[in-house]
PDB file of C-alpha atoms in Angstrom:
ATOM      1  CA  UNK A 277     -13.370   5.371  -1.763  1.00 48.00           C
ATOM      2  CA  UNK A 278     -12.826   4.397   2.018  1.00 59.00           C
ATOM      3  CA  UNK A 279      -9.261   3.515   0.792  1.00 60.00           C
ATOM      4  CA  UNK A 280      -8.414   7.138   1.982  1.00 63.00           C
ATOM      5  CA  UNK A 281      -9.557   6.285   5.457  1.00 72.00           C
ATOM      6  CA  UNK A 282      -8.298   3.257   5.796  1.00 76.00           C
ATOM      7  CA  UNK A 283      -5.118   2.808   2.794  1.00 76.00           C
ATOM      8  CA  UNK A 284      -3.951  -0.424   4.257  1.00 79.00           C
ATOM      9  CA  UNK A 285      -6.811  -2.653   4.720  1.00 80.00           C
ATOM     10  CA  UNK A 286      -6.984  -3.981   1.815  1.00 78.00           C
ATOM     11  CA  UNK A 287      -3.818  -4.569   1.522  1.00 80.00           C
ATOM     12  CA  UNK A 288      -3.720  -6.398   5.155  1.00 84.00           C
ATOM     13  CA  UNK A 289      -7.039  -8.328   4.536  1.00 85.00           C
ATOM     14  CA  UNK A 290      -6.112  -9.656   1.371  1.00 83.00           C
ATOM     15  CA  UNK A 291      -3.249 -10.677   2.746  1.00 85.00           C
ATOM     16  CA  UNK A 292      -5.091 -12.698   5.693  1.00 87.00           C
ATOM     17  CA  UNK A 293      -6.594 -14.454   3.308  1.00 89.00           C
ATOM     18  CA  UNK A 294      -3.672 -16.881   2.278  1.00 88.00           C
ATOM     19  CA  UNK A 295      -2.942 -18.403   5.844  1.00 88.00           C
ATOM     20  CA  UNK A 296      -6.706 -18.959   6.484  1.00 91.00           C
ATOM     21  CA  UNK A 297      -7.000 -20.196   3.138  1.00 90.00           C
ATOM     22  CA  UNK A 298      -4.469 -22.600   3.772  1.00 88.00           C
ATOM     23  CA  UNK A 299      -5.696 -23.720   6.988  1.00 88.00           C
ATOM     24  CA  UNK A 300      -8.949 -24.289   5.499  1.00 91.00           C
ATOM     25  CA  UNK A 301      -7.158 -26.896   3.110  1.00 89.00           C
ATOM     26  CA  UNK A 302      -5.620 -28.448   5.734  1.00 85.00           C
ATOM     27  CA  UNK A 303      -8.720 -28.750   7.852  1.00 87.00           C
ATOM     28  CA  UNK A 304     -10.759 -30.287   5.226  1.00 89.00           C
ATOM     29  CA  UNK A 305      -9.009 -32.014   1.406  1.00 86.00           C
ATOM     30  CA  UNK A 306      -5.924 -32.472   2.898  1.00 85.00           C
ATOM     31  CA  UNK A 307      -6.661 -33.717   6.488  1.00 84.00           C
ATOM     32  CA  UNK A 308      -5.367 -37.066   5.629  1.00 87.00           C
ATOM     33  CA  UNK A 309      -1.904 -35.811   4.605  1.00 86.00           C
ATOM     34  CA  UNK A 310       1.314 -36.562   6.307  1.00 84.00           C
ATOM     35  CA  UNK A 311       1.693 -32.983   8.819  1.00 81.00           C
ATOM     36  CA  UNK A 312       5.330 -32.795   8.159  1.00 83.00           C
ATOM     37  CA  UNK A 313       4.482 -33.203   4.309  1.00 86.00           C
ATOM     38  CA  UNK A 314       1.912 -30.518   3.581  1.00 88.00           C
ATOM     39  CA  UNK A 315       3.945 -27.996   5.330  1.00 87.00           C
ATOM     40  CA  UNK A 316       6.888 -28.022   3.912  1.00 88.00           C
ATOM     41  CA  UNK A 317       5.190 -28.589   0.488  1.00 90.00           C
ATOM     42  CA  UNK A 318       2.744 -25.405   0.951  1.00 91.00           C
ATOM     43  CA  UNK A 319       6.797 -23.960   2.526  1.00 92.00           C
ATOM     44  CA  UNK A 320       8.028 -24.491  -0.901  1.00 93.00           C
ATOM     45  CA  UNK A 321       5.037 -23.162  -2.644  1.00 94.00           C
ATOM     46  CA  UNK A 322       5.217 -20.160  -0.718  1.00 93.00           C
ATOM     47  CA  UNK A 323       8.716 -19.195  -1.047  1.00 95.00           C
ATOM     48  CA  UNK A 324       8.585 -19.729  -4.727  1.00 96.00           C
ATOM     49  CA  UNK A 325       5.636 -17.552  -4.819  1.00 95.00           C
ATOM     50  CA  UNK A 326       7.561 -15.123  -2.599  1.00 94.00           C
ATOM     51  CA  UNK A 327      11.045 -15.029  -4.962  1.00 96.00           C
ATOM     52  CA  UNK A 328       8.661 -14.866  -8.319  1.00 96.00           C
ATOM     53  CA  UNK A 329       7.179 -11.686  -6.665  1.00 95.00           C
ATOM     54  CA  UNK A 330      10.244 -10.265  -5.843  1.00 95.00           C
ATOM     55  CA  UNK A 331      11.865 -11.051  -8.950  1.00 94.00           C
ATOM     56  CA  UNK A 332       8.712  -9.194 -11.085  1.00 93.00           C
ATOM     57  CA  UNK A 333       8.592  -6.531  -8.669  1.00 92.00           C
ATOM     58  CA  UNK A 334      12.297  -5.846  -8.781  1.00 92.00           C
ATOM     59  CA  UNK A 335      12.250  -5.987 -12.947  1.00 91.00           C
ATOM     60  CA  UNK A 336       9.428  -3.592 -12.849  1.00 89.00           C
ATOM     61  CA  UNK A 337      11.115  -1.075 -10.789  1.00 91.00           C
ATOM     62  CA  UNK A 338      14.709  -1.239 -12.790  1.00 89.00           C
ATOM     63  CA  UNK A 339      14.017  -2.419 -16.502  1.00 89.00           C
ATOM     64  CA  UNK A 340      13.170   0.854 -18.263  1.00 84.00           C
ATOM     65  CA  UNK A 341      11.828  -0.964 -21.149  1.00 82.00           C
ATOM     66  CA  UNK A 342       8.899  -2.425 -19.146  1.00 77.00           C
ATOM     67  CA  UNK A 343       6.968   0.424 -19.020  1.00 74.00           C
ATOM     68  CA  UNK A 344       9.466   3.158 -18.205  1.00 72.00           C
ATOM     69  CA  UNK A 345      11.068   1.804 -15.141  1.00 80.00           C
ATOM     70  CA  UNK A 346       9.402   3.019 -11.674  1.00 87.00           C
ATOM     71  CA  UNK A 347      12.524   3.806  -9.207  1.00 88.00           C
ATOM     72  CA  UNK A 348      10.750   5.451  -6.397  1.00 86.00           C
ATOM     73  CA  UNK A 349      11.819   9.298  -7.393  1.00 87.00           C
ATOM     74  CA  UNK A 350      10.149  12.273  -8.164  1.00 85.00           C
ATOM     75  CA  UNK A 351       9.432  11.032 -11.819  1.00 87.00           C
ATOM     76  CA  UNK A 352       7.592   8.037  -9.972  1.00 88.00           C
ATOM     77  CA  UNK A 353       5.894   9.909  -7.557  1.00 88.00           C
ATOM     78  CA  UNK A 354       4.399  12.273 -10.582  1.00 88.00           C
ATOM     79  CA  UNK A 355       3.371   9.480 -12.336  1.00 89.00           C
ATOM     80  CA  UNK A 356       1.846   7.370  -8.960  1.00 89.00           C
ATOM     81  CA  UNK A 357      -0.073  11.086  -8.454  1.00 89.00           C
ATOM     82  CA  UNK A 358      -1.068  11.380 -12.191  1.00 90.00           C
ATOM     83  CA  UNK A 359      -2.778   7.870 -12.292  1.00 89.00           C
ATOM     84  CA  UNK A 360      -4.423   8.693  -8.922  1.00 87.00           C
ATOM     85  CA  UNK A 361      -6.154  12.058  -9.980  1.00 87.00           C
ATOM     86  CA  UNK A 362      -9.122  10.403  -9.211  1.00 88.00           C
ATOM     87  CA  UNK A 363      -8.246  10.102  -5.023  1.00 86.00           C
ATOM     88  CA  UNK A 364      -7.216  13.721  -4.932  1.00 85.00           C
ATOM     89  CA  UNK A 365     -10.758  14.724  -6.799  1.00 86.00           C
ATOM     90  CA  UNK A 366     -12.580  13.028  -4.370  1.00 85.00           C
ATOM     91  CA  UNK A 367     -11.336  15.237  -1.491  1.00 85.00           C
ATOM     92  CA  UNK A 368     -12.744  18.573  -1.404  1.00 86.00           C
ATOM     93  CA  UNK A 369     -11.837  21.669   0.066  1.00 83.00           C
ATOM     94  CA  UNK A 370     -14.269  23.817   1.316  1.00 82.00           C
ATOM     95  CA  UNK A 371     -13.022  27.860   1.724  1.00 77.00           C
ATOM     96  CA  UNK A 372     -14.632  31.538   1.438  1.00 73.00           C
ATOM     97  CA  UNK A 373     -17.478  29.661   0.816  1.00 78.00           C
ATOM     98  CA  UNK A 374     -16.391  27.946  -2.707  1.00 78.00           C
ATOM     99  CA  UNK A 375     -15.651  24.089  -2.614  1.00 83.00           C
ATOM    100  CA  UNK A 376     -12.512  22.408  -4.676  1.00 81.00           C
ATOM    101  CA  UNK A 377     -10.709  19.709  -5.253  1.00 85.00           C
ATOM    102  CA  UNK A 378      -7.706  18.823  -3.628  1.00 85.00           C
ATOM    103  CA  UNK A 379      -4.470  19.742  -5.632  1.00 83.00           C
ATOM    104  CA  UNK A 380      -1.260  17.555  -5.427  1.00 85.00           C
ATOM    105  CA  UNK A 381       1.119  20.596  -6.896  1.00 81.00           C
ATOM    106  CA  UNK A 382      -0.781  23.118  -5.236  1.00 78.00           C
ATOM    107  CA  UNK A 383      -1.599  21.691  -1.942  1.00 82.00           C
ATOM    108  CA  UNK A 384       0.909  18.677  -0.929  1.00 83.00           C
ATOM    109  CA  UNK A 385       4.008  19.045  -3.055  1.00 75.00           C
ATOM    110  CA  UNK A 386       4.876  22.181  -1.518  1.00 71.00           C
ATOM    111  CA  UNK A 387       3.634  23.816   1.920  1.00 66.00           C
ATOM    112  CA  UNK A 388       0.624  25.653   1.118  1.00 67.00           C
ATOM    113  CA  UNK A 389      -0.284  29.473   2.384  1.00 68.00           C
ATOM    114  CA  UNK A 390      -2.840  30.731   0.412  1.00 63.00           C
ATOM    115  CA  UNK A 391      -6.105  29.666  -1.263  1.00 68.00           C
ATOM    116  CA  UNK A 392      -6.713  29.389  -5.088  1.00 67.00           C
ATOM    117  CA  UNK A 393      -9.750  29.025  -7.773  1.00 67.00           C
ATOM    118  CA  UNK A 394      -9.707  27.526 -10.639  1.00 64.00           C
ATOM    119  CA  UNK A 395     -10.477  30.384 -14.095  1.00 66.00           C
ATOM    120  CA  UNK A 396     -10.304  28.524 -17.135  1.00 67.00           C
ATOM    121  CA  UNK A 397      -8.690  25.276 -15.676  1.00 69.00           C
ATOM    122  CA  UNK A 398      -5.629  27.084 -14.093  1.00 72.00           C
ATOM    123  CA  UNK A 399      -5.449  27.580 -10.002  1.00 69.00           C
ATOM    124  CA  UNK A 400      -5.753  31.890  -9.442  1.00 70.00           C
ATOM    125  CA  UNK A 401      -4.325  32.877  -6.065  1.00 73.00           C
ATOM    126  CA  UNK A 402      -7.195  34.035  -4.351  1.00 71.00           C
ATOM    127  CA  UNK A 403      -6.703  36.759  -1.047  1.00 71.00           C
ATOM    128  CA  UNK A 404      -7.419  34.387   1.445  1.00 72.00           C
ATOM    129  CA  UNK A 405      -4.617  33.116   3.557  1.00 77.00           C
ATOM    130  CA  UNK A 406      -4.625  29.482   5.188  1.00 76.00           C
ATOM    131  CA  UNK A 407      -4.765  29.238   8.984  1.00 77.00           C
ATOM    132  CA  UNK A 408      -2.638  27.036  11.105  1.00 80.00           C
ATOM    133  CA  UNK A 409      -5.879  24.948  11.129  1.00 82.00           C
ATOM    134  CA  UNK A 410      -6.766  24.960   7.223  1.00 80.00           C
ATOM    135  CA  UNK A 411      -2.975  24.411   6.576  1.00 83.00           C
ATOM    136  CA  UNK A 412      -3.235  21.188   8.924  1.00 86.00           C
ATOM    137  CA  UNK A 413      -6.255  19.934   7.741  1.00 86.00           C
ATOM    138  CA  UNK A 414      -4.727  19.974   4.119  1.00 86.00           C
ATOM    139  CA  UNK A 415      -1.708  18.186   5.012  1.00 87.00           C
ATOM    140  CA  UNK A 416      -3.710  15.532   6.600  1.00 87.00           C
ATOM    141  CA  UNK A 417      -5.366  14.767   3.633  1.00 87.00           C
ATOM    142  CA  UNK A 418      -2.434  15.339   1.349  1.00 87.00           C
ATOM    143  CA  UNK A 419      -1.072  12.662   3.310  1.00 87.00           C
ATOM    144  CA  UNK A 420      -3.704  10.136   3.310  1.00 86.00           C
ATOM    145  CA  UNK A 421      -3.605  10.244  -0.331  1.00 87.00           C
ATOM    146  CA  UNK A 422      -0.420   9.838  -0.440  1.00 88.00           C
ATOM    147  CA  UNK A 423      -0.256   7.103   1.725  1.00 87.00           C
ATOM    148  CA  UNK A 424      -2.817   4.971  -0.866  1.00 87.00           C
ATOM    149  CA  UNK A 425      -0.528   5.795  -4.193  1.00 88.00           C
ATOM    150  CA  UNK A 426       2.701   4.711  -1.746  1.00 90.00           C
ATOM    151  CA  UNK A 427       0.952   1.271  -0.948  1.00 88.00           C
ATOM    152  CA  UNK A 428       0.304   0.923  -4.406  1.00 87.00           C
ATOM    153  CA  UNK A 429       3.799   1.123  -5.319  1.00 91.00           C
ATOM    154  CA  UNK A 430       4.908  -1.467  -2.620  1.00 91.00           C
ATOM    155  CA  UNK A 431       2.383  -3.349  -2.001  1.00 90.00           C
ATOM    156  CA  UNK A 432       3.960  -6.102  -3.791  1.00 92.00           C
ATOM    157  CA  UNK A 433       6.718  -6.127  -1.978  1.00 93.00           C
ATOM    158  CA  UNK A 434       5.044  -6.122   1.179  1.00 92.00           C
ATOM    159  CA  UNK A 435       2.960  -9.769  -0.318  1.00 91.00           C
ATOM    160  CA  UNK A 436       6.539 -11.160  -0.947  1.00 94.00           C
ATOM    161  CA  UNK A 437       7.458 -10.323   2.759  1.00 93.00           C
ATOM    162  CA  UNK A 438       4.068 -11.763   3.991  1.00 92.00           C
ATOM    163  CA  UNK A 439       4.450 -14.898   1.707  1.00 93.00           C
ATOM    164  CA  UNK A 440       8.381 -15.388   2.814  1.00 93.00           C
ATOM    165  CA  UNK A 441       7.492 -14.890   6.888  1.00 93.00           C
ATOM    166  CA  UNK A 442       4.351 -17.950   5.802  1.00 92.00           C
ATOM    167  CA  UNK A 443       6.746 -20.095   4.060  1.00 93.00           C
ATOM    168  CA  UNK A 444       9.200 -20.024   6.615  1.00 92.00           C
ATOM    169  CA  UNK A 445       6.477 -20.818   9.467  1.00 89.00           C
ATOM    170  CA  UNK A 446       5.431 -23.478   7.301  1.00 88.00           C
ATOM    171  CA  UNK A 447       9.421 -24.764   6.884  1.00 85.00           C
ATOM    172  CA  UNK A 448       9.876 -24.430  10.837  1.00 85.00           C
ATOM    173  CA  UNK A 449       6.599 -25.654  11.216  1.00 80.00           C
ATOM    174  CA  UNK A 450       7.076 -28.964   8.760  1.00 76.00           C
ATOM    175  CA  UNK A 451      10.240 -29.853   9.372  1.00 74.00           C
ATOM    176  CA  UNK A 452      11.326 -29.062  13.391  1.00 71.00           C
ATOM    177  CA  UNK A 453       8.569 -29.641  15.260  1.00 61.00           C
ATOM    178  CA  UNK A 454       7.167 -33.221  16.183  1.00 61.00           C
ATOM    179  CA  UNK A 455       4.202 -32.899  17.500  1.00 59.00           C
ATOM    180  CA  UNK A 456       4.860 -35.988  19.475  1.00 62.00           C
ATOM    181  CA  UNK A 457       7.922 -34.345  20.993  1.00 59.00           C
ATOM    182  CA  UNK A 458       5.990 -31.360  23.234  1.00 52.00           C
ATOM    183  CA  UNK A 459       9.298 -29.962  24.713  1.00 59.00           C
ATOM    184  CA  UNK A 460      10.443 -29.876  21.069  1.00 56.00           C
ATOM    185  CA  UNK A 461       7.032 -28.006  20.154  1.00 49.00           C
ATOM    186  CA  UNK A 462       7.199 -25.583  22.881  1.00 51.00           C
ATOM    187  CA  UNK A 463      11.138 -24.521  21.949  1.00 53.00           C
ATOM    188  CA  UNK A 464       9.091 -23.896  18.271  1.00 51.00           C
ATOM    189  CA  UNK A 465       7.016 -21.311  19.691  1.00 51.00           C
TER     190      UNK A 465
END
């Protein structure tokens, strides 16, 4: 679970993907195609791609009816924690001597000043007292966590902003600039 270490790499490199992929299809099956042609038809492909995201993403958030709406409130962020139980397990706490899990209610959603144990499933408050440095620690990796379940949420988003930026590149890049023209080319860049 590096995701905790690193939450937005795999959002970034799957991301990198599509412009090398492209460029890969340029370089070799469609070398022979017109320039100005396979830009602005990979331009059009993009921003469709872009809009369809957008569109999907935006019905997800709003229509309630497709699977209970997912507005970025409190209800959300319960739910994003809920289905990420598994990130906050993997973090453990080590104090007095006992090791647990990290706990979003009793850790991150509110400032934390004393240790707990778990009797029977529910967290006991316990007589030890964070220090400025335990305290610290824990809201580091309260936020780390955090930061994957946030990505989650707009991570598509974030592909419709990548894929919008590409297909307007590919528009500028297709249309306005003639390679033969090199003051025109350098104004481009």
């Amino acid at each position: 679970l590096k995701c905790r270490f690193y939450p937005q790499a795999p959002l970034v490199i799957t991301l990198f993907h599509l412009p090398v992929f492209i460029g890969i299809l340029r370089a070799t099956a469609l070398k022979q195609c017109h320039r100005g042609s396979f830009y602005r038809a990979v331009g059009q492909g993009c921003l469709a791609v872009g809009v369809g995201i957008i569109i999907l993403w935006l019905a997800w958030i709003t229509v309630d009816a497709w699977d209970g709406g997912w507005k970025y409130t409190d209800a959300t962020k319960d739910r994003l924690v809920e289905r990420s139980a598994a990130l906050y397990d993997t973090v453990k706490l080590n104090f007095e001597g006992t090791t647990r899990s990290l706990n979003y209610k009793m850790d991150c959603k509110e400032v934390p000043t004393y240790n707990f144990k778990y009797v029977y499933g529910e967290p006991i408050k316990t007589s030890y007292t964070y220090t400025m440095n335990d305290k610290k620690m824990i809201d580091t990796e309260c936020s780390s966590v955090k930061t994957v379940w946030f990505l989650l949420w707009v991570s598509p988003f974030v592909c419709a902003l990548v894929t919008g930026m590409l297909a307007a590149f590919c528009a500028i890049n297709g249309t306005m600039v003639d390679m033969n023209d090199t003051s025109r080319a350098e104004k481009a860049l």
